[in-house]
Every structure is written in C-alpha cells, then in structure tokens.
Amino acid sequence: APAPPASALGKAQAAWAGFREDCRSLATSPRDLFVSMAIYCGAAFTYNTMANTMTVFATAEYGFDDIETGKIYGWWGLMSTLWAMVLGPVIDVLGVRKTGLIGFAIYAVARFVIVFTNDRDIFKFVVIFISPFAEGLAGLSSSLYGLTTKRYTSTANRNFGYAIQYAVMNFGGAVAGFIIDFVTGDSWNLFGTPVSGLRMALFLGFVTNSLCFAASATLRPLQVADDAEAELSDAAAAEQGESQAAAVRSAEPAEPT
C-alpha cells in the first residue's frame, strides 16, 4: 500500500501528541475526578443491566404480557428521565457527595428488592416509582458527574475530561451487555436461593450500586459555590496569562521599518 501523504501523517502525529498531552494534563487532576468517573461507569453498568433485561425479565419472571411489559418499561423510562431533569436543584443544594450517598443507597435497596421479590405489585411499584428516583438523583444525573468534571479540571483539559466522562459511561454500558450474555441462560444460587440468569444480572447491578455508594463516601464535599470559584479561578488565570503575554510583547524591541 502506498505511504500516506505527509500532511495526513503529520496530522496524525499532531493528534497523537495532543492526546498524550491531554492525558498527562488530566493525570494531574485530583483523585476525586477519577473516583467520580469510576462511579459514573458503575452507574451506567447498573442502568444498562436493567434497560437490557427489563422486558424479558418482566415476562419470564412475573408473567406480564407484552402490553403490560411495554407499559412498565415505558413508565420506568419516562419517570427516570423526568426525575433526572427535576432533581438538578437538589444536587446543587446537597452537593456531590451527599447526593451520591443518598442516591446510591436508595438505588441499591430498589435493585435488591427487584432481584428477590416475587410479588408483581411490589415489582411494579419499585420499578416505576423508587428506582427512577434513585436513577434521576445519582444513576443518570449528568449534572452530578458534570459538576465534578468541571470542578476538578482546568480550562486547558476540561473538554478532554468531558470526553473521558462520556467514554467511561459508554464503557459501563458495553460491559453490561457482555455480562448479561454471560450470566443469562444458566441457573445461579444467591444466599441459598436458586435464581435465574436475569436475576443474577440485576443482582450484579445491586453489587455495583453498593460499590458506587462506598466510592461516593470517599469524595470530598463539593457544592455549586466551589464550581463558581473554579470558574473565577480559571478566568483569573486566563487574564493573568494574557497580561503576561502583553508584557512580553511590549518588552520586545520594535522591528526596524
């Protein structure tokens, strides 16, 4: 195959150099940034274990017909989205750490009930009312994880930080798909109780929620006021940089005419 044009090769090398520089820059961020990204990955995994098994689970485990299952799935998705939109101000008040602790505690309890209950009404109640609230508060909230990314990155690497945040979310969803394929089709045993592969997949979501709760406890308290301070700090740094550059330019000798 012919060698690529020099311009294309140069662009690729420049892109690779920029990527490495962004990685080095992001590596200097506080540990809270990486903890929050790991939590976001776990939340995406938990959400997708439910999203990818809900219809089959409701039919196979509870005997709902296709219409009933569709209604349950539709209400679950609608309520999760609405809570994610409505609870933004709550995150502003509670801060990242408290929001994560409360959200993942409720999320874990809801998932545990879904895994082990055999009551159709309890299943519907938890799926439509309890689980969406927790998902809106912590599991799906872009406000929650966007706040930590914005606070713990600088103007130089913030866009790259958001890109990594989006990537880990998709990674968590992809892992959920592989795990579901692995555990479904077999029978499992949980605490002496035989369960299906579908319940096992949802149980792994419960375990992940518990880990996200524990990880949230390690985050430092972070309020919206801190985010505003970060913006002011970035603006001050940019202004200082512009002033220094102007001083350097003014100190340079003028070119002869």
mmCIF file of C-alpha atoms in Angstrom:
data_model
loop_
_atom_site.group_PDB
_atom_site.id
_atom_site.type_symbol
_atom_site.label_atom_id
_atom_site.label_comp_id
_atom_site.label_asym_id
_atom_site.label_seq_id
_atom_site.Cartn_x
_atom_site.Cartn_y
_atom_site.Cartn_z
ATOM 1 C CA ALA A 1 0.000 0.000 0.000
ATOM 2 C CA PRO A 2 1.343 3.480 -0.789
ATOM 3 C CA ALA A 3 2.564 5.575 2.114
ATOM 4 C CA PRO A 4 0.052 8.127 3.351
ATOM 5 C CA PRO A 5 0.600 11.726 2.325
ATOM 6 C CA ALA A 6 2.947 13.661 4.526
ATOM 7 C CA SER A 7 0.194 16.060 5.517
ATOM 8 C CA ALA A 8 -2.033 13.217 6.707
ATOM 9 C CA LEU A 9 0.859 11.661 8.618
ATOM 10 C CA GLY A 10 1.701 14.998 10.167
ATOM 11 C CA LYS A 11 -1.894 15.486 11.262
ATOM 12 C CA ALA A 12 -1.971 12.027 12.809
ATOM 13 C CA GLN A 13 1.268 12.681 14.693
ATOM 14 C CA ALA A 14 -0.028 16.034 15.900
ATOM 15 C CA ALA A 15 -3.273 14.434 17.046
ATOM 16 C CA TRP A 16 -1.386 11.710 18.919
ATOM 17 C CA ALA A 17 0.875 14.278 20.548
ATOM 18 C CA GLY A 18 -2.150 16.302 21.585
ATOM 19 C CA PHE A 19 -3.833 13.213 23.026
ATOM 20 C CA ARG A 20 -0.744 12.349 25.081
ATOM 21 C CA GLU A 21 -0.517 15.906 26.339
ATOM 22 C CA ASP A 22 -4.190 15.856 27.338
ATOM 23 C CA CYS A 23 -3.640 12.578 29.198
ATOM 24 C CA ARG A 24 -0.658 14.000 31.067
ATOM 25 C CA SER A 25 -2.628 17.117 31.928
ATOM 26 C CA LEU A 26 -5.639 15.149 33.165
ATOM 27 C CA ALA A 27 -3.406 12.844 35.218
ATOM 28 C CA THR A 28 -2.544 15.791 37.475
ATOM 29 C CA SER A 29 -6.215 16.271 38.443
ATOM 30 C CA PRO A 30 -7.394 15.465 41.989
ATOM 31 C CA ARG A 31 -8.333 11.856 42.699
ATOM 32 C CA ASP A 32 -11.984 12.909 43.116
ATOM 33 C CA LEU A 33 -12.212 13.317 39.342
ATOM 34 C CA PHE A 34 -11.249 9.704 38.703
ATOM 35 C CA VAL A 35 -13.418 8.411 41.540
ATOM 36 C CA SER A 36 -16.433 10.216 40.087
ATOM 37 C CA MET A 37 -15.695 8.808 36.633
ATOM 38 C CA ALA A 38 -15.475 5.286 38.077
ATOM 39 C CA ILE A 39 -18.832 5.888 39.795
ATOM 40 C CA TYR A 40 -20.326 7.099 36.510
ATOM 41 C CA CYS A 41 -19.081 3.936 34.805
ATOM 42 C CA GLY A 42 -20.657 1.810 37.539
ATOM 43 C CA ALA A 43 -23.930 3.729 37.323
ATOM 44 C CA ALA A 44 -24.034 3.173 33.567
ATOM 45 C CA PHE A 45 -23.423 -0.532 34.103
ATOM 46 C CA THR A 46 -26.249 -0.770 36.631
ATOM 47 C CA TYR A 47 -28.671 1.161 34.460
ATOM 48 C CA ASN A 48 -27.971 -0.966 31.406
ATOM 49 C CA THR A 49 -28.393 -4.241 33.291
ATOM 50 C CA MET A 50 -31.965 -3.083 33.887
ATOM 51 C CA ALA A 51 -32.577 -1.500 30.483
ATOM 52 C CA ASN A 52 -31.372 -4.559 28.560
ATOM 53 C CA THR A 53 -33.256 -7.152 30.629
ATOM 54 C CA MET A 54 -36.427 -5.363 31.741
ATOM 55 C CA THR A 55 -38.852 -6.652 29.105
ATOM 56 C CA VAL A 56 -37.669 -10.260 29.200
ATOM 57 C CA PHE A 57 -37.432 -10.182 32.992
ATOM 58 C CA ALA A 58 -40.980 -8.890 33.486
ATOM 59 C CA THR A 59 -42.366 -11.508 31.122
ATOM 60 C CA ALA A 60 -40.333 -14.513 32.229
ATOM 61 C CA GLU A 61 -40.300 -13.872 35.979
ATOM 62 C CA TYR A 62 -43.712 -12.281 36.588
ATOM 63 C CA GLY A 63 -45.829 -13.410 33.669
ATOM 64 C CA PHE A 64 -46.694 -9.963 32.333
ATOM 65 C CA ASP A 65 -47.893 -9.969 28.737
ATOM 66 C CA ASP A 66 -46.263 -7.839 26.055
ATOM 67 C CA ILE A 67 -48.633 -4.904 26.512
ATOM 68 C CA GLU A 68 -48.215 -4.805 30.292
ATOM 69 C CA THR A 69 -44.450 -5.147 29.948
ATOM 70 C CA GLY A 70 -44.351 -2.297 27.439
ATOM 71 C CA LYS A 71 -46.281 -0.059 29.813
ATOM 72 C CA ILE A 72 -43.956 -0.865 32.716
ATOM 73 C CA TYR A 73 -40.877 -0.235 30.580
ATOM 74 C CA GLY A 74 -42.326 2.996 29.214
ATOM 75 C CA TRP A 75 -43.249 4.355 32.637
ATOM 76 C CA TRP A 76 -39.855 3.385 34.021
ATOM 77 C CA GLY A 77 -38.016 5.224 31.248
ATOM 78 C CA LEU A 78 -40.291 8.266 31.460
ATOM 79 C CA MET A 79 -40.030 8.585 35.232
ATOM 80 C CA SER A 80 -36.235 8.136 35.158
ATOM 81 C CA THR A 81 -35.912 10.958 32.635
ATOM 82 C CA LEU A 82 -38.286 13.265 34.494
ATOM 83 C CA TRP A 83 -36.520 12.751 37.820
ATOM 84 C CA ALA A 84 -33.137 13.370 36.174
ATOM 85 C CA MET A 85 -34.463 16.726 34.926
ATOM 86 C CA VAL A 86 -36.249 17.743 38.122
ATOM 87 C CA LEU A 87 -33.581 16.811 40.666
ATOM 88 C CA GLY A 88 -30.858 19.106 39.341
ATOM 89 C CA PRO A 89 -31.526 21.784 42.004
ATOM 90 C CA VAL A 90 -31.404 19.099 44.716
ATOM 91 C CA ILE A 91 -27.878 18.218 43.616
ATOM 92 C CA ASP A 92 -26.974 21.897 43.843
ATOM 93 C CA VAL A 93 -28.167 22.000 47.451
ATOM 94 C CA LEU A 94 -26.840 18.661 48.689
ATOM 95 C CA GLY A 95 -23.555 18.644 46.818
ATOM 96 C CA VAL A 96 -21.930 15.745 45.017
ATOM 97 C CA ARG A 97 -21.005 13.563 47.993
ATOM 98 C CA LYS A 98 -24.368 13.641 49.792
ATOM 99 C CA THR A 99 -26.247 13.217 46.523
ATOM 100 C CA GLY A 100 -24.215 10.141 45.661
ATOM 101 C CA LEU A 101 -24.667 8.617 49.108
ATOM 102 C CA ILE A 102 -28.425 9.151 49.194
ATOM 103 C CA GLY A 103 -28.997 8.241 45.562
ATOM 104 C CA PHE A 104 -26.978 5.037 45.539
ATOM 105 C CA ALA A 105 -28.377 3.904 48.896
ATOM 106 C CA ILE A 106 -31.916 4.130 47.509
ATOM 107 C CA TYR A 107 -30.771 2.651 44.211
ATOM 108 C CA ALA A 108 -29.201 -0.373 45.931
ATOM 109 C CA VAL A 109 -32.290 -1.050 48.046
ATOM 110 C CA ALA A 110 -34.543 -0.792 44.991
ATOM 111 C CA ARG A 111 -32.379 -3.159 42.986
ATOM 112 C CA PHE A 112 -32.175 -5.650 45.863
ATOM 113 C CA VAL A 113 -35.977 -5.731 46.100
ATOM 114 C CA ILE A 114 -36.323 -6.215 42.348
ATOM 115 C CA VAL A 115 -33.916 -9.146 42.435
ATOM 116 C CA PHE A 116 -35.546 -11.040 45.292
ATOM 117 C CA THR A 117 -39.231 -10.174 45.284
ATOM 118 C CA ASN A 118 -41.779 -12.460 43.638
ATOM 119 C CA ASP A 119 -44.687 -10.067 44.126
ATOM 120 C CA ARG A 120 -45.881 -8.461 40.888
ATOM 121 C CA ASP A 121 -47.256 -5.350 42.592
ATOM 122 C CA ILE A 122 -44.090 -4.725 44.582
ATOM 123 C CA PHE A 123 -42.042 -5.176 41.411
ATOM 124 C CA LYS A 124 -44.145 -2.632 39.506
ATOM 125 C CA PHE A 125 -44.092 -0.131 42.387
ATOM 126 C CA VAL A 126 -40.329 -0.265 42.801
ATOM 127 C CA VAL A 127 -39.620 -0.147 39.057
ATOM 128 C CA ILE A 128 -41.950 2.772 38.345
ATOM 129 C CA PHE A 129 -41.522 4.903 41.473
ATOM 130 C CA ILE A 130 -38.469 4.042 43.573
ATOM 131 C CA SER A 131 -35.812 3.038 41.050
ATOM 132 C CA PRO A 132 -36.399 6.046 38.714
ATOM 133 C CA PHE A 133 -35.992 8.471 41.607
ATOM 134 C CA ALA A 134 -32.626 6.969 42.513
ATOM 135 C CA GLU A 135 -31.552 6.888 38.874
ATOM 136 C CA GLY A 136 -32.516 10.534 38.435
ATOM 137 C CA LEU A 137 -30.662 11.541 41.585
ATOM 138 C CA ALA A 138 -27.428 9.611 41.116
ATOM 139 C CA GLY A 139 -27.567 6.941 38.439
ATOM 140 C CA LEU A 140 -28.324 9.045 35.348
ATOM 141 C CA SER A 141 -27.595 12.570 36.510
ATOM 142 C CA SER A 142 -25.252 14.297 34.087
ATOM 143 C CA SER A 143 -25.443 17.318 36.410
ATOM 144 C CA LEU A 144 -23.872 15.310 39.226
ATOM 145 C CA TYR A 145 -20.902 13.989 37.274
ATOM 146 C CA GLY A 146 -20.586 17.054 35.071
ATOM 147 C CA LEU A 147 -20.119 19.141 38.203
ATOM 148 C CA THR A 148 -17.162 17.073 39.394
ATOM 149 C CA THR A 149 -15.588 17.074 35.942
ATOM 150 C CA LYS A 150 -15.962 20.830 35.652
ATOM 151 C CA ARG A 151 -14.647 21.460 39.146
ATOM 152 C CA TYR A 152 -11.606 19.179 39.003
ATOM 153 C CA THR A 153 -10.378 20.076 35.526
ATOM 154 C CA SER A 154 -8.918 23.266 34.138
ATOM 155 C CA THR A 155 -9.799 25.232 31.030
ATOM 156 C CA ALA A 156 -6.874 23.514 29.306
ATOM 157 C CA ASN A 157 -8.159 19.952 29.770
ATOM 158 C CA ARG A 158 -11.870 20.349 30.538
ATOM 159 C CA ASN A 159 -13.090 19.320 27.100
ATOM 160 C CA PHE A 160 -10.900 16.231 27.260
ATOM 161 C CA GLY A 161 -12.272 15.485 30.731
ATOM 162 C CA TYR A 162 -15.832 15.580 29.407
ATOM 163 C CA ALA A 163 -14.811 13.278 26.562
ATOM 164 C CA ILE A 164 -13.372 10.740 29.016
ATOM 165 C CA GLN A 165 -16.507 11.021 31.150
ATOM 166 C CA TYR A 166 -18.652 10.185 28.122
ATOM 167 C CA ALA A 167 -16.326 7.328 27.177
ATOM 168 C CA VAL A 168 -16.474 5.668 30.606
ATOM 169 C CA MET A 169 -20.258 5.905 30.549
ATOM 170 C CA ASN A 170 -20.359 4.017 27.255
ATOM 171 C CA PHE A 171 -17.792 1.543 28.533
ATOM 172 C CA GLY A 172 -20.015 0.732 31.503
ATOM 173 C CA GLY A 173 -22.949 0.127 29.179
ATOM 174 C CA ALA A 174 -20.882 -2.110 26.918
ATOM 175 C CA VAL A 175 -19.638 -4.207 29.844
ATOM 176 C CA ALA A 176 -23.238 -4.655 30.986
ATOM 177 C CA GLY A 177 -24.104 -6.191 27.628
ATOM 178 C CA PHE A 178 -21.269 -8.717 27.867
ATOM 179 C CA ILE A 179 -22.146 -9.616 31.463
ATOM 180 C CA ILE A 180 -25.804 -10.158 30.607
ATOM 181 C CA ASP A 181 -24.843 -12.501 27.780
ATOM 182 C CA PHE A 182 -22.543 -14.401 30.122
ATOM 183 C CA VAL A 183 -24.941 -14.955 33.041
ATOM 184 C CA THR A 184 -28.257 -15.465 31.256
ATOM 185 C CA GLY A 185 -29.226 -18.961 30.252
ATOM 186 C CA ASP A 186 -27.803 -20.521 33.426
ATOM 187 C CA SER A 187 -29.183 -21.011 36.922
ATOM 188 C CA TRP A 188 -27.420 -19.377 39.849
ATOM 189 C CA ASN A 189 -27.586 -19.509 43.610
ATOM 190 C CA LEU A 190 -27.786 -16.410 45.776
ATOM 191 C CA PHE A 191 -27.733 -16.854 49.540
ATOM 192 C CA GLY A 192 -29.139 -20.345 49.164
ATOM 193 C CA THR A 193 -31.896 -19.248 46.788
ATOM 194 C CA PRO A 194 -31.871 -20.507 43.188
ATOM 195 C CA VAL A 195 -32.257 -17.586 40.762
ATOM 196 C CA SER A 196 -32.349 -17.187 37.012
ATOM 197 C CA GLY A 197 -29.608 -15.616 34.949
ATOM 198 C CA LEU A 198 -31.765 -12.496 34.558
ATOM 199 C CA ARG A 199 -31.984 -12.031 38.304
ATOM 200 C CA MET A 200 -28.253 -12.655 38.554
ATOM 201 C CA ALA A 201 -27.576 -9.870 36.055
ATOM 202 C CA LEU A 202 -29.715 -7.495 38.092
ATOM 203 C CA PHE A 203 -28.002 -8.648 41.286
ATOM 204 C CA LEU A 204 -24.648 -7.660 39.798
ATOM 205 C CA GLY A 205 -26.194 -4.231 39.315
ATOM 206 C CA PHE A 206 -27.004 -4.204 43.025
ATOM 207 C CA VAL A 207 -23.379 -5.087 43.851
ATOM 208 C CA THR A 208 -22.158 -2.304 41.580
ATOM 209 C CA ASN A 209 -24.542 0.154 43.245
ATOM 210 C CA SER A 210 -23.120 -0.793 46.625
ATOM 211 C CA LEU A 211 -19.597 -0.135 45.358
ATOM 212 C CA CYS A 212 -20.709 3.227 43.947
ATOM 213 C CA PHE A 213 -22.160 4.096 47.365
ATOM 214 C CA ALA A 214 -18.853 3.243 49.020
ATOM 215 C CA ALA A 215 -16.904 5.231 46.420
ATOM 216 C CA SER A 216 -19.204 8.242 46.921
ATOM 217 C CA ALA A 217 -18.254 8.246 50.600
ATOM 218 C CA THR A 218 -14.632 8.944 49.620
ATOM 219 C CA LEU A 219 -15.476 12.096 47.654
ATOM 220 C CA ARG A 220 -14.796 15.420 49.230
ATOM 221 C CA PRO A 221 -17.867 17.634 49.748
ATOM 222 C CA LEU A 222 -18.400 19.761 46.665
ATOM 223 C CA GLN A 223 -21.011 22.480 46.336
ATOM 224 C CA VAL A 224 -22.039 24.681 43.423
ATOM 225 C CA ALA A 225 -20.232 27.566 45.132
ATOM 226 C CA ASP A 226 -16.998 25.623 44.651
ATOM 227 C CA ASP A 227 -17.792 25.313 40.968
ATOM 228 C CA ALA A 228 -18.301 29.069 40.736
ATOM 229 C CA GLU A 229 -14.972 29.613 42.463
ATOM 230 C CA ALA A 230 -13.350 27.324 39.907
ATOM 231 C CA GLU A 231 -14.772 29.422 37.076
ATOM 232 C CA LEU A 232 -13.462 32.603 38.683
ATOM 233 C CA SER A 233 -10.060 30.949 39.202
ATOM 234 C CA ASP A 234 -9.929 29.884 35.563
ATOM 235 C CA ALA A 235 -10.919 33.367 34.434
ATOM 236 C CA ALA A 236 -8.281 34.940 36.675
ATOM 237 C CA ALA A 237 -5.641 32.553 35.364
ATOM 238 C CA ALA A 238 -6.580 33.346 31.778
ATOM 239 C CA GLU A 239 -6.492 37.079 32.480
ATOM 240 C CA GLN A 240 -3.103 36.759 34.150
ATOM 241 C CA GLY A 241 -1.783 34.804 31.178
ATOM 242 C CA GLU A 242 -2.994 37.465 28.761
ATOM 243 C CA SER A 243 -1.378 40.183 30.886
ATOM 244 C CA GLN A 244 1.946 38.337 30.940
ATOM 245 C CA ALA A 245 1.820 37.831 27.185
ATOM 246 C CA ALA A 246 1.089 41.519 26.653
ATOM 247 C CA ALA A 247 4.017 42.433 28.894
ATOM 248 C CA VAL A 248 6.333 40.196 26.891
ATOM 249 C CA ARG A 249 5.183 41.726 23.628
ATOM 250 C CA SER A 250 5.676 45.246 24.917
ATOM 251 C CA ALA A 251 9.196 44.402 26.066
ATOM 252 C CA GLU A 252 10.236 43.148 22.622
ATOM 253 C CA PRO A 253 12.203 45.634 20.539
ATOM 254 C CA ALA A 254 10.281 47.131 17.673
ATOM 255 C CA GLU A 255 11.166 45.891 14.218
ATOM 256 C CA PRO A 256 13.011 48.410 12.093
ATOM 257 C CA THR A 257 10.924 49.964 9.355
#
